[in-house]
mmCIF file of C-alpha atoms in Angstrom:
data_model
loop_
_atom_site.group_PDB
_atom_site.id
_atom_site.type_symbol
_atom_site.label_atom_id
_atom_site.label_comp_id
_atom_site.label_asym_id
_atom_site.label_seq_id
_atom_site.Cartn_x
_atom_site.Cartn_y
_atom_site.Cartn_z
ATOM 1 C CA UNK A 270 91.918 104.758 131.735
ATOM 2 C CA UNK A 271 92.319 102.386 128.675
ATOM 3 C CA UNK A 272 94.984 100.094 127.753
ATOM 4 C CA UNK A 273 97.929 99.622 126.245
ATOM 5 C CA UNK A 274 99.317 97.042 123.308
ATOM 6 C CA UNK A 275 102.708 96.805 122.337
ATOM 7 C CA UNK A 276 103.302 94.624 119.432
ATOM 8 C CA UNK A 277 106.544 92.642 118.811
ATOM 9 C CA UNK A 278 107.708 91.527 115.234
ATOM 10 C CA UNK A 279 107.674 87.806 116.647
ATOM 11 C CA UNK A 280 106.425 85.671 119.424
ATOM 12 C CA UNK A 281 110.199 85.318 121.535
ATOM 13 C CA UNK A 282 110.638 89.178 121.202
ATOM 14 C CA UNK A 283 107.770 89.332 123.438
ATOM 15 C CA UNK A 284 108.248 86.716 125.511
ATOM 16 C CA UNK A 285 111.927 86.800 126.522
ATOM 17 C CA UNK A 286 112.478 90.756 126.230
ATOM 18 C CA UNK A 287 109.152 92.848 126.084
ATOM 19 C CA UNK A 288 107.469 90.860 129.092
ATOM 20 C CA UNK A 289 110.031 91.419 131.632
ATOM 21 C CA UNK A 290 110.195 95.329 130.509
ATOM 22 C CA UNK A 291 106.642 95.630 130.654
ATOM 23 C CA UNK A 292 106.260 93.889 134.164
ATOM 24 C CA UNK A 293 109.119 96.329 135.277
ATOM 25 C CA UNK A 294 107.733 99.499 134.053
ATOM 26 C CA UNK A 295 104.127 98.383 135.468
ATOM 27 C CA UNK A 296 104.616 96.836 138.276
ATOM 28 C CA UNK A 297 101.862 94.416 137.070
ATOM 29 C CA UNK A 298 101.286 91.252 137.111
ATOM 30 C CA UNK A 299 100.528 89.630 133.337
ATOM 31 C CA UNK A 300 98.301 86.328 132.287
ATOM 32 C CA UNK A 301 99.219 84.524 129.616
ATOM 33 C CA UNK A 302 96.431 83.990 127.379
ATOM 34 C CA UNK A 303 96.036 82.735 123.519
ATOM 35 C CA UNK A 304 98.381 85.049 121.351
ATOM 36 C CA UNK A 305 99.016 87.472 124.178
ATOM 37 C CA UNK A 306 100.016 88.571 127.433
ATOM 38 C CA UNK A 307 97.564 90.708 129.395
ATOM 39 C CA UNK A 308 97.486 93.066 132.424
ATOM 40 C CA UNK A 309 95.333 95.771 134.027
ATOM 41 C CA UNK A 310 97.358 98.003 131.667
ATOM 42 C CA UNK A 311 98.864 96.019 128.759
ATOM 43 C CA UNK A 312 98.436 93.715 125.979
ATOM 44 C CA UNK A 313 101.457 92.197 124.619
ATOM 45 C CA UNK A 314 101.351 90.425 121.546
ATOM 46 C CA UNK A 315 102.867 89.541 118.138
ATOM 47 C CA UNK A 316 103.048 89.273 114.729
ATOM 48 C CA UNK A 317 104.461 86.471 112.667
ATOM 49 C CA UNK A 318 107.178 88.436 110.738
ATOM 50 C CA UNK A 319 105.383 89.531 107.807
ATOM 51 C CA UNK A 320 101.589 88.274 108.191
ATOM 52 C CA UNK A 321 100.297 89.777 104.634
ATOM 53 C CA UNK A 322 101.736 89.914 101.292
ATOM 54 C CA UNK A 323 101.018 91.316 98.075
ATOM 55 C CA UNK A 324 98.806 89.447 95.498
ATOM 56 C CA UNK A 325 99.888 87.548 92.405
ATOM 57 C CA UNK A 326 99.484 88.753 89.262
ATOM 58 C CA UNK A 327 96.264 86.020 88.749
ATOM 59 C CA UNK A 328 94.874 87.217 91.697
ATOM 60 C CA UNK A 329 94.156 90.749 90.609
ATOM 61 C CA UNK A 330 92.882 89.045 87.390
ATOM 62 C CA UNK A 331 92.624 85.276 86.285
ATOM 63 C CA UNK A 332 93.698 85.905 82.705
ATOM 64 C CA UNK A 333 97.316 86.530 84.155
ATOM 65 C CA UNK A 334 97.456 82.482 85.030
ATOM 66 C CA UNK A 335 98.656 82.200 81.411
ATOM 67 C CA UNK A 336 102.172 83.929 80.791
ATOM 68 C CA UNK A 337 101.802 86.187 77.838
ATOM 69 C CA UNK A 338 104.387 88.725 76.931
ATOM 70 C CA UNK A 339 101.637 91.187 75.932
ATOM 71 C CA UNK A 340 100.597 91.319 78.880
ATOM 72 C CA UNK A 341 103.209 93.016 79.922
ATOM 73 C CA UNK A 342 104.147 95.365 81.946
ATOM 74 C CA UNK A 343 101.162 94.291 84.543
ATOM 75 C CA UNK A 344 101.192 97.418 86.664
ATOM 76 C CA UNK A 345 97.932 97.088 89.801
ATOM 77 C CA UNK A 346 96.195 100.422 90.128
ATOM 78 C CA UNK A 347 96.348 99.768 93.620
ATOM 79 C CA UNK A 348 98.948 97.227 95.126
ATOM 80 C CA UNK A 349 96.259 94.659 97.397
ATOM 81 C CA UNK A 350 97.577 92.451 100.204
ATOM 82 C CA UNK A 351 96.234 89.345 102.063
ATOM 83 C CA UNK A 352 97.147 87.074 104.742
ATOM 84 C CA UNK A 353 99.858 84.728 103.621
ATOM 85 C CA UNK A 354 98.090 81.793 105.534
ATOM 86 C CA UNK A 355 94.895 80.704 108.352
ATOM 87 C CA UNK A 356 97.411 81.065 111.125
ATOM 88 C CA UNK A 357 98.374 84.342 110.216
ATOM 89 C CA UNK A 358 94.676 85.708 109.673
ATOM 90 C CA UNK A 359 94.236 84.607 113.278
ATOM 91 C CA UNK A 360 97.087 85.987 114.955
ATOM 92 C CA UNK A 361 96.035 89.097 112.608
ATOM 93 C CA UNK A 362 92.500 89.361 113.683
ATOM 94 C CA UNK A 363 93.788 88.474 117.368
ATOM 95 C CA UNK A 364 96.189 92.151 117.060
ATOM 96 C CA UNK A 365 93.081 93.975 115.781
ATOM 97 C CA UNK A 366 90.694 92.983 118.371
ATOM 98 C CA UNK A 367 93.637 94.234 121.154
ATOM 99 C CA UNK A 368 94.136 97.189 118.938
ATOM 100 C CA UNK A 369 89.913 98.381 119.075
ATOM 101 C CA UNK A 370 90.230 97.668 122.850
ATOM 102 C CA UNK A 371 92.975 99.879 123.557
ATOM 103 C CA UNK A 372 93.190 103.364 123.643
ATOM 104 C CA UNK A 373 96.854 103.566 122.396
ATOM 105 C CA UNK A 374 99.628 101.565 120.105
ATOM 106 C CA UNK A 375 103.066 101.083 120.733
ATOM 107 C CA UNK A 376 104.540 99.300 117.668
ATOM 108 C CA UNK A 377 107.515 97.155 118.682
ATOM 109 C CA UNK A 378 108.753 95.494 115.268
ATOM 110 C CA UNK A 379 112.589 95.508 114.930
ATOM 111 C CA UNK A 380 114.374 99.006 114.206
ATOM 112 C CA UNK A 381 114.273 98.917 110.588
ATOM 113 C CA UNK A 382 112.788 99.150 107.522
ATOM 114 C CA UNK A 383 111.703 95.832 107.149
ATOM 115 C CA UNK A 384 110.286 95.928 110.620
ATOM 116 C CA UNK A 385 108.687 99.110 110.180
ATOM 117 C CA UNK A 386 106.828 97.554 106.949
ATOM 118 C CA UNK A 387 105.482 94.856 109.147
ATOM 119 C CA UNK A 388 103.844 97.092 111.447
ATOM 120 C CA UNK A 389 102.641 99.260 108.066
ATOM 121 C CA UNK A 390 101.176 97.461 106.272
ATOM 122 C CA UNK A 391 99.188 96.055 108.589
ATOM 123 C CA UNK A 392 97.977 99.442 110.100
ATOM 124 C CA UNK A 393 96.902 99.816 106.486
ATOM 125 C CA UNK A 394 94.943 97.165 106.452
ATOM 126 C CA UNK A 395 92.506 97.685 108.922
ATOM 127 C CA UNK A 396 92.875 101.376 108.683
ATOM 128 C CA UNK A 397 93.933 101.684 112.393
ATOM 129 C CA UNK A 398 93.690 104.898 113.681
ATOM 130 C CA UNK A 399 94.594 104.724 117.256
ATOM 131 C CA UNK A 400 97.537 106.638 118.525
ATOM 132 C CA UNK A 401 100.649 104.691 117.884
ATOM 133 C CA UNK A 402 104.358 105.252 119.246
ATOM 134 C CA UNK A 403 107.438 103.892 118.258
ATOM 135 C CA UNK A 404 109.499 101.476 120.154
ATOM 136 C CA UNK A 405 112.932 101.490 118.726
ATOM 137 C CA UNK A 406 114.781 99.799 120.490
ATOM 138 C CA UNK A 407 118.489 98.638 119.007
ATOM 139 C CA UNK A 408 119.181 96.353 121.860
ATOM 140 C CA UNK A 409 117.096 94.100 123.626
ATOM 141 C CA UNK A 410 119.327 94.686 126.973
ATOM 142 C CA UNK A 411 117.199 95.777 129.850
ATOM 143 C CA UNK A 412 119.075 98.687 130.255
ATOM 144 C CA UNK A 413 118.844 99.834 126.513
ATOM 145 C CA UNK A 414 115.196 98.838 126.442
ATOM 146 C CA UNK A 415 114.503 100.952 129.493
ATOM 147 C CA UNK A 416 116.063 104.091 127.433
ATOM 148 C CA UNK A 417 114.180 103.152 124.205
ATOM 149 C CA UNK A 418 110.946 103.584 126.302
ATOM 150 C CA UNK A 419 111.325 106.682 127.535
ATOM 151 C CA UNK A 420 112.107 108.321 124.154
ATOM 152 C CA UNK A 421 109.586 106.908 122.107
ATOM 153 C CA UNK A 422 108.423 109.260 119.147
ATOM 154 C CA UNK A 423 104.752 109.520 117.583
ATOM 155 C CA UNK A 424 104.780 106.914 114.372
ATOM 156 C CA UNK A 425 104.153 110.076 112.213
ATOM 157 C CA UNK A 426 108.219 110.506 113.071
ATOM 158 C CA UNK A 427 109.034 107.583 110.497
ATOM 159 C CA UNK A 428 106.733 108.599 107.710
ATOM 160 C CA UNK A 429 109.939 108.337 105.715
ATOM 161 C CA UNK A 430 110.893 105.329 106.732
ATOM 162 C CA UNK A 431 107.390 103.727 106.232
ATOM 163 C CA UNK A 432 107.234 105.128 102.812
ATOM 164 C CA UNK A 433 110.841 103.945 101.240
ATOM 165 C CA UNK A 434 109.705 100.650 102.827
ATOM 166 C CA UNK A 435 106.695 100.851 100.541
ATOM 167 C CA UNK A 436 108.137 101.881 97.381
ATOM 168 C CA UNK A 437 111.167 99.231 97.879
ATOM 169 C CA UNK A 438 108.200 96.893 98.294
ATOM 170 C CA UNK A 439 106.149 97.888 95.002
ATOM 171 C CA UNK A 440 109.040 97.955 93.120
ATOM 172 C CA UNK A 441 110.007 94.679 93.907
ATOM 173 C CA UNK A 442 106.654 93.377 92.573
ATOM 174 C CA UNK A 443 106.858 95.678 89.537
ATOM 175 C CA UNK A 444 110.128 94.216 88.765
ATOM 176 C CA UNK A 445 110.099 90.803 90.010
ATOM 177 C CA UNK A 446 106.947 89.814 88.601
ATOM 178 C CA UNK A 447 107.222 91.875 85.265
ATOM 179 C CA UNK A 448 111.286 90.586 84.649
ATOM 180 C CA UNK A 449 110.546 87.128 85.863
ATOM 181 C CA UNK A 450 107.693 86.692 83.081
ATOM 182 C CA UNK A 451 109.110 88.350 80.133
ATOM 183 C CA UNK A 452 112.333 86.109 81.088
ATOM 184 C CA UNK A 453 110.663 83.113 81.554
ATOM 185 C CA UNK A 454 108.948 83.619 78.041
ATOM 186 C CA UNK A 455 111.588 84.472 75.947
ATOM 187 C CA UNK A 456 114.330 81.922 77.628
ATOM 188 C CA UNK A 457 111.033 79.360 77.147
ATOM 189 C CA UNK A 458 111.778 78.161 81.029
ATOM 190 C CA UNK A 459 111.310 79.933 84.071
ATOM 191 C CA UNK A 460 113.708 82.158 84.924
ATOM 192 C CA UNK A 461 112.833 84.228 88.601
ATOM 193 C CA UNK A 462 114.194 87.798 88.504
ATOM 194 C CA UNK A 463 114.384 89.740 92.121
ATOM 195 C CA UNK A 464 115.762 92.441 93.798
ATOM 196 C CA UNK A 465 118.551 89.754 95.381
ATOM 197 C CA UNK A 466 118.985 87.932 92.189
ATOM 198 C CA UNK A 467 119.524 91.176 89.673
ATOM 199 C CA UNK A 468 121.508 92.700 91.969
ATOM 200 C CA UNK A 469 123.964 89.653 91.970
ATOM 201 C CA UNK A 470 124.104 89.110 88.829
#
């Protein structure tokens, strides 16, 4: 029988929480290796928060280095990520590697929508295709973590979740990077316009 890899949103989730619950529910006995925890059944490892992020306008084409209001709207055909530094490629490579060796996924990011978007977009990525379950777990008490493990759902039970998490996240570019531009042009200074920002003003 394969293994198992539950992946945290960040390296002390794992270490102070998920570890003890997986050693429990096991009965195993895990080695601490580089990036991850390992046992005859489990992986445990972790992401950085959010290891990819969407490109910038220049990087989907070089003439958008130079601000130019008819440019404007720039709208991808395709919104493209990439890893938002070396350290995060690792780790990322690192979760992909544990993900082809095991024969199931249990994504462990925190219960909401920015935490389900970690997981995502990742899965997107790399295209995984594993089975995957969802650990959502609202407290990080043993007790309450014991519960959230025995009703996990299939991911395919937060396809709504995952997919307001990725229009929030589009339209944030659309916005941001459109509004701060046009902005920035006219006002002749640069002006950033967000979700955060418009909202409060």
């Amino acid at each position: 029988m394969g293994k198992t890899v539950l992946i945290a949103e960040k390296p002390d989730q794992a270490k102070s929480f998920y570890l003890p619950l997986l050693e429990r529910i096991s009965g195993e006995r895990f080695e601490k290796k580089n990036g991850y925890f390992e046992s005859k059944g489990f992986f445990l490892t972790w992401f950085f928060g959010h290891l990819l992020e969407q490109l910038k306008p220049d990087e989907y084409n070089e003439k958008y280095k130079e601000w130019k209001i008819e440019d404007l709207p720039i709208i991808p055909d395709k919104m493209v990520y990439k890893y938002k530094g070396s350290g995060h490629k690792k780790q990322g490579q690192l979760i992909l590697e544990l993900c082809q060796k095991s024969d199931e996924i249990i994504c462990g990011t925190d219960p909401d929508r920015e935490g389900q978007g970690i997981f995502d977009t990742f899965a997107r990525y790399y295209k995984l295709s594993k089975p995957t379950k969802r650990l959502w777990a609202t407290s990080l008490t043993e007790k309450d973590l014991l519960k959230a493990w025995s009703k996990m759902k299939e991911m395919k039970e937060y396809n709504l979740l995952s997919i307001a998490r990725e229009l929030r996240a589009d339209s944030d570019w659309l916005v941001g990077m459109n509004a701060s531009r046009a902005y920035s042009i006219i006002g002749k200074g640069n002006l950033p316009i967000g979700r955060v920002l418009t909202a409060t003003l």
